[in-house]
Amino acid sequence: MLAYYTFESRAGLVKRKEVLPTEYELLWIHLPRIEDLAALQERLPFKVKLPRKLKAPSIHAAPDYSMFTVAVVRREKDHGYVLKHFSCITSSKVLVTFGEPLSEVEG
């Protein structure tokens, strides 16, 4: 199992811990902004297959969090990596999330 803290705020570490099974990998990618999933794909160091049924992005205002980007991918034998979850806080403090919630990513 891979355990990690999701992100830090200016006031200190947010006490939210996520646990992922070992076939998932957590990627910290520092980008100034994300236009769409195609832009994400271009910046990854390897190719990631995007699921057909990827949920629409949820976008909402974010509080004073430090800028961060996180992506969770699943390694598959025949298809390389599949993007399961992607979150970033943009420079305008907007939280953008694609895919499955981290609590459901095991399925």
PDB file of C-alpha atoms in Angstrom:
ATOM      1  CA  MET A   1       0.000   0.000   0.000  1.00  0.00           C
ATOM      2  CA  LEU A   2       1.175   3.518  -0.823  1.00  0.00           C
ATOM      3  CA  ALA A   3       0.200   6.136   1.758  1.00  0.00           C
ATOM      4  CA  TYR A   4       0.660   9.840   1.267  1.00  0.00           C
ATOM      5  CA  TYR A   5      -0.678  13.225   2.286  1.00  0.00           C
ATOM      6  CA  THR A   6      -2.570  14.967  -0.469  1.00  0.00           C
ATOM      7  CA  PHE A   7      -1.265  18.528  -0.220  1.00  0.00           C
ATOM      8  CA  GLU A   8      -0.088  21.226   2.146  1.00  0.00           C
ATOM      9  CA  SER A   9      -1.772  24.499   2.954  1.00  0.00           C
ATOM     10  CA  ARG A  10      -0.033  27.699   3.968  1.00  0.00           C
ATOM     11  CA  ALA A  11      -1.092  27.039   7.555  1.00  0.00           C
ATOM     12  CA  GLY A  12       0.538  23.593   7.567  1.00  0.00           C
ATOM     13  CA  LEU A  13      -0.068  20.034   6.510  1.00  0.00           C
ATOM     14  CA  VAL A  14      -3.650  19.138   5.731  1.00  0.00           C
ATOM     15  CA  LYS A  15      -4.433  16.062   7.819  1.00  0.00           C
ATOM     16  CA  ARG A  16      -5.937  14.016   5.052  1.00  0.00           C
ATOM     17  CA  LYS A  17      -4.193  10.783   4.217  1.00  0.00           C
ATOM     18  CA  GLU A  18      -4.956   8.609   1.223  1.00  0.00           C
ATOM     19  CA  VAL A  19      -3.965   4.983   0.794  1.00  0.00           C
ATOM     20  CA  LEU A  20      -3.579   3.387  -2.611  1.00  0.00           C
ATOM     21  CA  PRO A  21      -2.884  -0.213  -3.545  1.00  0.00           C
ATOM     22  CA  THR A  22       0.588  -0.928  -4.876  1.00  0.00           C
ATOM     23  CA  GLU A  23      -0.483  -1.106  -8.538  1.00  0.00           C
ATOM     24  CA  TYR A  24      -1.239   2.616  -8.429  1.00  0.00           C
ATOM     25  CA  GLU A  25       1.411   5.299  -8.595  1.00  0.00           C
ATOM     26  CA  LEU A  26       1.226   8.839  -7.314  1.00  0.00           C
ATOM     27  CA  LEU A  27       2.801  11.492  -9.518  1.00  0.00           C
ATOM     28  CA  TRP A  28       3.579  15.006  -8.385  1.00  0.00           C
ATOM     29  CA  ILE A  29       3.748  17.171 -11.481  1.00  0.00           C
ATOM     30  CA  HIS A  30       4.443  20.877 -11.121  1.00  0.00           C
ATOM     31  CA  LEU A  31       2.754  22.753 -13.954  1.00  0.00           C
ATOM     32  CA  PRO A  32       1.707  26.405 -14.160  1.00  0.00           C
ATOM     33  CA  ARG A  33      -1.713  25.438 -15.515  1.00  0.00           C
ATOM     34  CA  ILE A  34      -3.616  22.631 -17.185  1.00  0.00           C
ATOM     35  CA  GLU A  35      -5.763  23.428 -20.197  1.00  0.00           C
ATOM     36  CA  ASP A  36      -7.087  19.915 -20.678  1.00  0.00           C
ATOM     37  CA  LEU A  37      -6.094  16.264 -20.505  1.00  0.00           C
ATOM     38  CA  ALA A  38      -4.244  16.499 -23.808  1.00  0.00           C
ATOM     39  CA  ALA A  39      -1.953  19.115 -22.289  1.00  0.00           C
ATOM     40  CA  LEU A  40      -1.377  16.824 -19.320  1.00  0.00           C
ATOM     41  CA  GLN A  41      -0.479  13.953 -21.628  1.00  0.00           C
ATOM     42  CA  GLU A  42       2.111  16.039 -23.456  1.00  0.00           C
ATOM     43  CA  ARG A  43       3.937  16.841 -20.215  1.00  0.00           C
ATOM     44  CA  LEU A  44       4.035  13.369 -18.681  1.00  0.00           C
ATOM     45  CA  PRO A  45       7.326  11.474 -18.964  1.00  0.00           C
ATOM     46  CA  PHE A  46       5.457   8.457 -20.339  1.00  0.00           C
ATOM     47  CA  LYS A  47       2.261   7.768 -22.236  1.00  0.00           C
ATOM     48  CA  VAL A  48      -0.953   7.416 -20.261  1.00  0.00           C
ATOM     49  CA  LYS A  49      -4.098   5.859 -21.693  1.00  0.00           C
ATOM     50  CA  LEU A  50      -7.125   8.019 -20.870  1.00  0.00           C
ATOM     51  CA  PRO A  51     -10.197   6.013 -19.853  1.00  0.00           C
ATOM     52  CA  ARG A  52     -13.230   6.441 -22.118  1.00  0.00           C
ATOM     53  CA  LYS A  53     -15.541   7.021 -19.179  1.00  0.00           C
ATOM     54  CA  LEU A  54     -13.464   9.639 -17.407  1.00  0.00           C
ATOM     55  CA  LYS A  55     -15.802  11.785 -15.350  1.00  0.00           C
ATOM     56  CA  ALA A  56     -16.159  15.432 -16.297  1.00  0.00           C
ATOM     57  CA  PRO A  57     -13.860  17.783 -14.417  1.00  0.00           C
ATOM     58  CA  SER A  58     -15.109  19.397 -11.245  1.00  0.00           C
ATOM     59  CA  ILE A  59     -13.930  22.963 -10.895  1.00  0.00           C
ATOM     60  CA  HIS A  60     -14.413  25.127  -7.818  1.00  0.00           C
ATOM     61  CA  ALA A  61     -12.701  27.882  -5.902  1.00  0.00           C
ATOM     62  CA  ALA A  62      -9.858  26.788  -3.664  1.00  0.00           C
ATOM     63  CA  PRO A  63      -8.765  28.409  -0.396  1.00  0.00           C
ATOM     64  CA  ASP A  64      -5.178  29.473   0.315  1.00  0.00           C
ATOM     65  CA  TYR A  65      -3.510  26.240  -0.683  1.00  0.00           C
ATOM     66  CA  SER A  66      -0.052  26.109  -2.120  1.00  0.00           C
ATOM     67  CA  MET A  67      -0.071  25.404  -5.820  1.00  0.00           C
ATOM     68  CA  PHE A  68       0.100  21.676  -6.500  1.00  0.00           C
ATOM     69  CA  THR A  69      -0.662  19.068  -9.107  1.00  0.00           C
ATOM     70  CA  VAL A  70      -1.278  15.415  -8.395  1.00  0.00           C
ATOM     71  CA  ALA A  71      -2.048  12.547 -10.735  1.00  0.00           C
ATOM     72  CA  VAL A  72      -2.740   8.918  -9.853  1.00  0.00           C
ATOM     73  CA  VAL A  73      -2.123   6.342 -12.539  1.00  0.00           C
ATOM     74  CA  ARG A  74      -2.604   2.590 -12.602  1.00  0.00           C
ATOM     75  CA  ARG A  75      -0.048   0.363 -14.280  1.00  0.00           C
ATOM     76  CA  GLU A  76      -1.650  -2.248 -16.552  1.00  0.00           C
ATOM     77  CA  LYS A  77       0.168  -5.132 -18.196  1.00  0.00           C
ATOM     78  CA  ASP A  78      -0.841  -4.501 -21.794  1.00  0.00           C
ATOM     79  CA  HIS A  79      -1.772  -0.827 -21.820  1.00  0.00           C
ATOM     80  CA  GLY A  80       0.984   0.937 -19.903  1.00  0.00           C
ATOM     81  CA  TYR A  81      -0.579   3.465 -17.542  1.00  0.00           C
ATOM     82  CA  VAL A  82      -4.208   4.528 -17.121  1.00  0.00           C
ATOM     83  CA  LEU A  83      -5.046   7.875 -15.563  1.00  0.00           C
ATOM     84  CA  LYS A  84      -7.406   7.387 -12.625  1.00  0.00           C
ATOM     85  CA  HIS A  85      -7.365  10.744 -10.881  1.00  0.00           C
ATOM     86  CA  PHE A  86      -5.940  14.174 -11.568  1.00  0.00           C
ATOM     87  CA  SER A  87      -6.085  17.288  -9.413  1.00  0.00           C
ATOM     88  CA  CYS A  88      -4.409  20.652  -9.631  1.00  0.00           C
ATOM     89  CA  ILE A  89      -4.739  24.067  -8.116  1.00  0.00           C
ATOM     90  CA  THR A  90      -4.174  26.672 -10.780  1.00  0.00           C
ATOM     91  CA  SER A  91      -2.342  29.943 -10.332  1.00  0.00           C
ATOM     92  CA  SER A  92      -5.741  31.619  -9.902  1.00  0.00           C
ATOM     93  CA  LYS A  93      -6.478  29.361  -6.896  1.00  0.00           C
ATOM     94  CA  VAL A  94      -9.027  27.211  -8.696  1.00  0.00           C
ATOM     95  CA  LEU A  95      -9.110  23.517  -7.897  1.00  0.00           C
ATOM     96  CA  VAL A  96      -9.572  21.320 -10.973  1.00  0.00           C
ATOM     97  CA  THR A  97     -10.199  17.597 -10.554  1.00  0.00           C
ATOM     98  CA  PHE A  98     -10.584  14.936 -13.226  1.00  0.00           C
ATOM     99  CA  GLY A  99     -11.542  11.312 -12.853  1.00  0.00           C
ATOM    100  CA  GLU A 100     -12.472   9.259  -9.844  1.00  0.00           C
ATOM    101  CA  PRO A 101     -12.321  10.514  -6.257  1.00  0.00           C
ATOM    102  CA  LEU A 102      -9.211   9.220  -4.526  1.00  0.00           C
ATOM    103  CA  SER A 103     -11.389   7.279  -2.081  1.00  0.00           C
ATOM    104  CA  GLU A 104     -12.858   5.311  -5.021  1.00  0.00           C
ATOM    105  CA  VAL A 105      -9.725   4.880  -7.091  1.00  0.00           C
ATOM    106  CA  GLU A 106      -9.144   1.317  -5.861  1.00  0.00           C
ATOM    107  CA  GLY A 107     -12.112   0.054  -7.902  1.00  0.00           C
TER     108      GLY A 107
END
